[in-house]
Amino acid sequence: MSSTDPSPNRRGYHGSCHCGKVRYIAFATIPPPIGPGIDRKNAMRFYKCNCSTCLKMGIFHMRLPNPAKDFVLLSPSDPAELSNYTCFEKNLDWRFCPTCGVRCFTVCTNGQNEEIDLEAKLGKPSEGKMTRIWRMGEEKWEPGSKGYLSVNAHTIDQDQERFDMRELVDKKWVEYLDGKEWAQPPRYDYPYPGGTW
């Protein structure tokens, strides 16, 4: 599904850090497809992981089907302007705002700046105004093998239509991963030991 998909369940959600230095739009489908038969590499997913990194950082993963098309960073224009933390193999950049400390997204790839008609991308009437954004390059993304981007769903701005984090949990649309041991398959009913709701 691309960012131009006309699905009525798909829309752009604005997100930001607490102070507003980091601003982005993530295109998500709600409700997400769930269950054991989904193609986890290509599906819209919400999940919580019980590994020490995700737990201590308070990450509520929102994985987009095609982050090269489904995520645009509005501010700053380069993620390198954010503070960064890496751990273990050091292949993921756990970016965070240098002012307020909020982690909006995690990325593992280089991206590119470009000018886009943001109103048109959001499906709104356009006046042709171009906006400078950063996004993951399409050549940098291949599901399951190249590139990584996870949005911290806690940073989606509040009170946007159809984005209710309570509903995600209540309707069991959230996957719980055993990232601490990687010994169990994903499940939708209850967090693994050490994990949280």
PDB file of C-alpha atoms in Angstrom:
ATOM      1  CA  MET A   1       0.000   0.000   0.000  1.00  0.00           C
ATOM      2  CA  SER A   2       1.495   3.365  -0.905  1.00  0.00           C
ATOM      3  CA  SER A   3       0.977   6.800   0.575  1.00  0.00           C
ATOM      4  CA  THR A   4      -1.342   7.585  -2.324  1.00  0.00           C
ATOM      5  CA  ASP A   5      -3.611   4.609  -1.577  1.00  0.00           C
ATOM      6  CA  PRO A   6      -7.214   5.863  -1.437  1.00  0.00           C
ATOM      7  CA  SER A   7      -8.207   3.457   1.383  1.00  0.00           C
ATOM      8  CA  PRO A   8     -10.551   5.254   3.789  1.00  0.00           C
ATOM      9  CA  ASN A   9      -8.691   3.617   6.695  1.00  0.00           C
ATOM     10  CA  ARG A  10      -5.332   5.079   5.656  1.00  0.00           C
ATOM     11  CA  ARG A  11      -4.311   8.590   6.585  1.00  0.00           C
ATOM     12  CA  GLY A  12      -1.404  10.789   7.545  1.00  0.00           C
ATOM     13  CA  TYR A  13      -0.920  11.230  11.284  1.00  0.00           C
ATOM     14  CA  HIS A  14       1.092  14.144  12.609  1.00  0.00           C
ATOM     15  CA  GLY A  15       3.609  13.443  15.328  1.00  0.00           C
ATOM     16  CA  SER A  16       6.168  15.388  17.321  1.00  0.00           C
ATOM     17  CA  CYS A  17       8.422  15.448  20.327  1.00  0.00           C
ATOM     18  CA  HIS A  18       7.302  17.338  23.442  1.00  0.00           C
ATOM     19  CA  CYS A  19       8.971  20.666  22.592  1.00  0.00           C
ATOM     20  CA  GLY A  20       8.060  20.550  18.874  1.00  0.00           C
ATOM     21  CA  LYS A  21      11.602  20.532  17.456  1.00  0.00           C
ATOM     22  CA  VAL A  22      10.895  17.119  15.890  1.00  0.00           C
ATOM     23  CA  ARG A  23       7.825  17.018  13.633  1.00  0.00           C
ATOM     24  CA  TYR A  24       6.807  14.289  11.224  1.00  0.00           C
ATOM     25  CA  ILE A  25       3.899  12.659   9.402  1.00  0.00           C
ATOM     26  CA  ALA A  26       3.381   8.887   9.385  1.00  0.00           C
ATOM     27  CA  PHE A  27       0.868   7.344   6.980  1.00  0.00           C
ATOM     28  CA  ALA A  28      -0.890   4.489   8.750  1.00  0.00           C
ATOM     29  CA  THR A  29      -3.817   2.144   8.223  1.00  0.00           C
ATOM     30  CA  ILE A  30      -6.103   1.674  11.209  1.00  0.00           C
ATOM     31  CA  PRO A  31      -7.194  -0.937  11.974  1.00  0.00           C
ATOM     32  CA  PRO A  32      -3.970  -2.746  11.079  1.00  0.00           C
ATOM     33  CA  PRO A  33      -4.048  -6.281   9.673  1.00  0.00           C
ATOM     34  CA  ILE A  34      -3.456  -8.768  12.503  1.00  0.00           C
ATOM     35  CA  GLY A  35      -3.016 -12.476  13.064  1.00  0.00           C
ATOM     36  CA  PRO A  36      -0.597 -15.281  12.274  1.00  0.00           C
ATOM     37  CA  GLY A  37      -1.186 -15.126   8.513  1.00  0.00           C
ATOM     38  CA  ILE A  38      -0.006 -11.560   7.952  1.00  0.00           C
ATOM     39  CA  ASP A  39       3.173 -10.799   6.054  1.00  0.00           C
ATOM     40  CA  ARG A  40       4.972  -9.150   8.969  1.00  0.00           C
ATOM     41  CA  LYS A  41       7.646  -7.667   6.674  1.00  0.00           C
ATOM     42  CA  ASN A  42       5.121  -5.724   4.588  1.00  0.00           C
ATOM     43  CA  ALA A  43       2.222  -5.056   6.959  1.00  0.00           C
ATOM     44  CA  MET A  44       1.225  -2.077   9.069  1.00  0.00           C
ATOM     45  CA  ARG A  45       1.967  -3.182  12.641  1.00  0.00           C
ATOM     46  CA  PHE A  46       1.818  -1.901  16.191  1.00  0.00           C
ATOM     47  CA  TYR A  47       3.909  -3.792  18.706  1.00  0.00           C
ATOM     48  CA  LYS A  48       5.570  -3.706  22.097  1.00  0.00           C
ATOM     49  CA  CYS A  49       8.837  -5.504  22.652  1.00  0.00           C
ATOM     50  CA  ASN A  50      10.133  -6.745  25.992  1.00  0.00           C
ATOM     51  CA  CYS A  51      13.836  -6.218  25.205  1.00  0.00           C
ATOM     52  CA  SER A  52      15.738  -3.918  27.555  1.00  0.00           C
ATOM     53  CA  THR A  53      16.225  -1.223  24.897  1.00  0.00           C
ATOM     54  CA  CYS A  54      12.558  -0.852  23.927  1.00  0.00           C
ATOM     55  CA  LEU A  55      11.376  -1.193  27.519  1.00  0.00           C
ATOM     56  CA  LYS A  56      13.714   1.414  29.024  1.00  0.00           C
ATOM     57  CA  MET A  57      13.102   3.862  26.164  1.00  0.00           C
ATOM     58  CA  GLY A  58       9.324   3.470  26.357  1.00  0.00           C
ATOM     59  CA  ILE A  59       8.998   2.558  22.677  1.00  0.00           C
ATOM     60  CA  PHE A  60       5.582   1.611  21.288  1.00  0.00           C
ATOM     61  CA  HIS A  61       6.504   0.526  17.766  1.00  0.00           C
ATOM     62  CA  MET A  62       4.436   1.601  14.794  1.00  0.00           C
ATOM     63  CA  ARG A  63       5.949  -0.135  11.773  1.00  0.00           C
ATOM     64  CA  LEU A  64       4.877   1.237   8.420  1.00  0.00           C
ATOM     65  CA  PRO A  65       4.501  -1.002   5.342  1.00  0.00           C
ATOM     66  CA  ASN A  66       6.845   1.126   3.221  1.00  0.00           C
ATOM     67  CA  PRO A  67       8.695   3.711   5.322  1.00  0.00           C
ATOM     68  CA  ALA A  68      10.261   5.270   2.224  1.00  0.00           C
ATOM     69  CA  LYS A  69       6.752   6.362   1.195  1.00  0.00           C
ATOM     70  CA  ASP A  70       4.934   6.331   4.530  1.00  0.00           C
ATOM     71  CA  PHE A  71       7.127   8.589   6.704  1.00  0.00           C
ATOM     72  CA  VAL A  72       8.226  12.180   6.183  1.00  0.00           C
ATOM     73  CA  LEU A  73      10.325  14.133   8.648  1.00  0.00           C
ATOM     74  CA  LEU A  74       9.280  17.788   8.584  1.00  0.00           C
ATOM     75  CA  SER A  75      11.692  19.087  11.217  1.00  0.00           C
ATOM     76  CA  PRO A  76      14.631  18.983  11.494  1.00  0.00           C
ATOM     77  CA  SER A  77      15.463  18.539   7.828  1.00  0.00           C
ATOM     78  CA  ASP A  78      18.165  15.995   8.673  1.00  0.00           C
ATOM     79  CA  PRO A  79      17.949  13.333  11.420  1.00  0.00           C
ATOM     80  CA  ALA A  80      21.676  13.898  12.055  1.00  0.00           C
ATOM     81  CA  GLU A  81      20.602  17.121  13.823  1.00  0.00           C
ATOM     82  CA  LEU A  82      19.031  14.948  16.527  1.00  0.00           C
ATOM     83  CA  SER A  83      20.904  13.274  19.341  1.00  0.00           C
ATOM     84  CA  ASN A  84      21.553   9.588  18.862  1.00  0.00           C
ATOM     85  CA  TYR A  85      22.061   6.434  20.874  1.00  0.00           C
ATOM     86  CA  THR A  86      23.274   3.124  19.491  1.00  0.00           C
ATOM     87  CA  CYS A  87      23.724  -0.169  21.311  1.00  0.00           C
ATOM     88  CA  PHE A  88      24.714  -3.792  20.762  1.00  0.00           C
ATOM     89  CA  GLU A  89      25.567  -4.161  17.039  1.00  0.00           C
ATOM     90  CA  LYS A  90      25.146  -0.372  16.620  1.00  0.00           C
ATOM     91  CA  ASN A  91      23.092  -0.778  13.447  1.00  0.00           C
ATOM     92  CA  LEU A  92      20.045   1.183  14.688  1.00  0.00           C
ATOM     93  CA  ASP A  93      19.989   4.917  15.354  1.00  0.00           C
ATOM     94  CA  TRP A  94      17.703   5.543  18.340  1.00  0.00           C
ATOM     95  CA  ARG A  95      17.287   9.256  17.548  1.00  0.00           C
ATOM     96  CA  PHE A  96      15.971  11.690  20.152  1.00  0.00           C
ATOM     97  CA  CYS A  97      15.339  15.408  20.497  1.00  0.00           C
ATOM     98  CA  PRO A  98      18.374  17.194  21.986  1.00  0.00           C
ATOM     99  CA  THR A  99      16.052  19.664  23.746  1.00  0.00           C
ATOM    100  CA  CYS A 100      13.303  17.561  25.373  1.00  0.00           C
ATOM    101  CA  GLY A 101      14.762  14.044  25.041  1.00  0.00           C
ATOM    102  CA  VAL A 102      11.716  12.438  23.375  1.00  0.00           C
ATOM    103  CA  ARG A 103      12.394   9.566  20.941  1.00  0.00           C
ATOM    104  CA  CYS A 104      10.080   9.847  17.931  1.00  0.00           C
ATOM    105  CA  PHE A 105      11.591   7.239  15.619  1.00  0.00           C
ATOM    106  CA  THR A 106      14.351   4.704  15.163  1.00  0.00           C
ATOM    107  CA  VAL A 107      16.077   4.354  11.822  1.00  0.00           C
ATOM    108  CA  CYS A 108      18.730   2.233  10.136  1.00  0.00           C
ATOM    109  CA  THR A 109      19.514   3.781   6.782  1.00  0.00           C
ATOM    110  CA  ASN A 110      20.474   6.990   5.119  1.00  0.00           C
ATOM    111  CA  GLY A 111      17.770   9.147   3.651  1.00  0.00           C
ATOM    112  CA  GLN A 112      17.325  12.103   1.394  1.00  0.00           C
ATOM    113  CA  ASN A 113      15.875  15.574   1.374  1.00  0.00           C
ATOM    114  CA  GLU A 114      13.346  16.575  -1.226  1.00  0.00           C
ATOM    115  CA  GLU A 115      10.614  19.107  -1.875  1.00  0.00           C
ATOM    116  CA  ILE A 116       7.074  17.715  -1.909  1.00  0.00           C
ATOM    117  CA  ASP A 117       3.547  19.062  -2.174  1.00  0.00           C
ATOM    118  CA  LEU A 118       2.576  18.113   1.370  1.00  0.00           C
ATOM    119  CA  GLU A 119      -1.109  19.022   0.990  1.00  0.00           C
ATOM    120  CA  ALA A 120      -1.411  16.761  -2.053  1.00  0.00           C
ATOM    121  CA  LYS A 121       0.368  13.923  -0.204  1.00  0.00           C
ATOM    122  CA  LEU A 122      -2.156  14.319   2.623  1.00  0.00           C
ATOM    123  CA  GLY A 123      -5.017  14.117   0.102  1.00  0.00           C
ATOM    124  CA  LYS A 124      -6.070  17.737   0.631  1.00  0.00           C
ATOM    125  CA  PRO A 125      -6.704  20.485  -1.925  1.00  0.00           C
ATOM    126  CA  SER A 126      -3.325  21.757  -3.032  1.00  0.00           C
ATOM    127  CA  GLU A 127      -2.117  25.244  -3.803  1.00  0.00           C
ATOM    128  CA  GLY A 128       1.178  23.868  -5.108  1.00  0.00           C
ATOM    129  CA  LYS A 129       3.237  24.957  -2.098  1.00  0.00           C
ATOM    130  CA  MET A 130       6.366  22.829  -1.758  1.00  0.00           C
ATOM    131  CA  THR A 131       7.683  21.680   1.623  1.00  0.00           C
ATOM    132  CA  ARG A 132      11.215  20.458   2.332  1.00  0.00           C
ATOM    133  CA  ILE A 133      11.193  17.035   4.008  1.00  0.00           C
ATOM    134  CA  TRP A 134      13.532  14.157   4.818  1.00  0.00           C
ATOM    135  CA  ARG A 135      12.565  10.612   3.986  1.00  0.00           C
ATOM    136  CA  MET A 136      14.158   7.218   3.657  1.00  0.00           C
ATOM    137  CA  GLY A 137      15.336   6.662   0.108  1.00  0.00           C
ATOM    138  CA  GLU A 138      13.312   4.012  -1.742  1.00  0.00           C
ATOM    139  CA  GLU A 139      16.504   2.304  -2.886  1.00  0.00           C
ATOM    140  CA  LYS A 140      17.449   1.980   0.812  1.00  0.00           C
ATOM    141  CA  TRP A 141      14.303  -0.004   1.679  1.00  0.00           C
ATOM    142  CA  GLU A 142      13.657  -3.674   1.033  1.00  0.00           C
ATOM    143  CA  PRO A 143      11.199  -5.433   3.362  1.00  0.00           C
ATOM    144  CA  GLY A 144      12.922  -7.686   5.860  1.00  0.00           C
ATOM    145  CA  SER A 145      16.427  -7.227   4.500  1.00  0.00           C
ATOM    146  CA  LYS A 146      17.417  -3.599   3.994  1.00  0.00           C
ATOM    147  CA  GLY A 147      16.532  -0.466   5.927  1.00  0.00           C
ATOM    148  CA  TYR A 148      14.516  -0.051   9.118  1.00  0.00           C
ATOM    149  CA  LEU A 149      12.233   2.621  10.460  1.00  0.00           C
ATOM    150  CA  SER A 150       9.973   2.383  13.483  1.00  0.00           C
ATOM    151  CA  VAL A 151       7.862   5.292  14.697  1.00  0.00           C
ATOM    152  CA  ASN A 152       7.274   5.591  18.437  1.00  0.00           C
ATOM    153  CA  ALA A 153       3.458   5.613  18.503  1.00  0.00           C
ATOM    154  CA  HIS A 154       3.578   7.457  21.837  1.00  0.00           C
ATOM    155  CA  THR A 155       4.681  10.521  19.829  1.00  0.00           C
ATOM    156  CA  ILE A 156       1.666  10.663  17.488  1.00  0.00           C
ATOM    157  CA  ASP A 157      -0.053  13.949  18.361  1.00  0.00           C
ATOM    158  CA  GLN A 158      -3.171  13.493  20.478  1.00  0.00           C
ATOM    159  CA  ASP A 159      -6.788  13.827  19.372  1.00  0.00           C
ATOM    160  CA  GLN A 160      -6.414  12.854  15.720  1.00  0.00           C
ATOM    161  CA  GLU A 161      -9.347  11.064  14.149  1.00  0.00           C
ATOM    162  CA  ARG A 162      -9.163   7.249  14.345  1.00  0.00           C
ATOM    163  CA  PHE A 163      -5.926   7.180  16.350  1.00  0.00           C
ATOM    164  CA  ASP A 164      -6.876   6.008  19.823  1.00  0.00           C
ATOM    165  CA  MET A 165      -4.147   4.051  21.587  1.00  0.00           C
ATOM    166  CA  ARG A 166      -6.710   2.630  24.008  1.00  0.00           C
ATOM    167  CA  GLU A 167      -8.541   1.092  21.067  1.00  0.00           C
ATOM    168  CA  LEU A 168      -5.322  -0.491  19.780  1.00  0.00           C
ATOM    169  CA  VAL A 169      -4.938  -2.365  23.075  1.00  0.00           C
ATOM    170  CA  ASP A 170      -8.644  -3.004  23.752  1.00  0.00           C
ATOM    171  CA  LYS A 171      -9.186  -4.562  20.314  1.00  0.00           C
ATOM    172  CA  LYS A 172      -5.948  -6.562  20.560  1.00  0.00           C
ATOM    173  CA  TRP A 173      -4.348  -4.917  17.539  1.00  0.00           C
ATOM    174  CA  VAL A 174      -0.991  -4.697  19.348  1.00  0.00           C
ATOM    175  CA  GLU A 175       1.561  -7.472  18.897  1.00  0.00           C
ATOM    176  CA  TYR A 176       3.666  -8.401  21.908  1.00  0.00           C
ATOM    177  CA  LEU A 177       7.150  -9.602  20.979  1.00  0.00           C
ATOM    178  CA  ASP A 178       9.589 -11.701  22.963  1.00  0.00           C
ATOM    179  CA  GLY A 179      12.585  -9.566  21.970  1.00  0.00           C
ATOM    180  CA  LYS A 180      14.307 -10.376  25.250  1.00  0.00           C
ATOM    181  CA  GLU A 181      14.751 -14.084  24.449  1.00  0.00           C
ATOM    182  CA  TRP A 182      13.378 -14.462  20.868  1.00  0.00           C
ATOM    183  CA  ALA A 183      12.011 -17.836  21.997  1.00  0.00           C
ATOM    184  CA  GLN A 184       8.274 -17.256  21.435  1.00  0.00           C
ATOM    185  CA  PRO A 185       6.136 -16.148  18.465  1.00  0.00           C
ATOM    186  CA  PRO A 186       4.339 -12.780  18.510  1.00  0.00           C
ATOM    187  CA  ARG A 187       1.019 -12.739  20.341  1.00  0.00           C
ATOM    188  CA  TYR A 188      -1.847 -10.269  20.757  1.00  0.00           C
ATOM    189  CA  ASP A 189      -3.290 -11.052  24.169  1.00  0.00           C
ATOM    190  CA  TYR A 190      -0.631 -10.404  26.804  1.00  0.00           C
ATOM    191  CA  PRO A 191       2.926  -8.994  27.062  1.00  0.00           C
ATOM    192  CA  TYR A 192       5.832 -11.400  27.495  1.00  0.00           C
ATOM    193  CA  PRO A 193       7.706 -11.439  30.835  1.00  0.00           C
ATOM    194  CA  GLY A 194       9.408  -8.106  31.415  1.00  0.00           C
ATOM    195  CA  GLY A 195       7.152  -6.381  28.876  1.00  0.00           C
ATOM    196  CA  THR A 196       4.416  -3.801  29.355  1.00  0.00           C
ATOM    197  CA  TRP A 197       0.973  -3.012  28.007  1.00  0.00           C
TER     198      TRP A 197
END
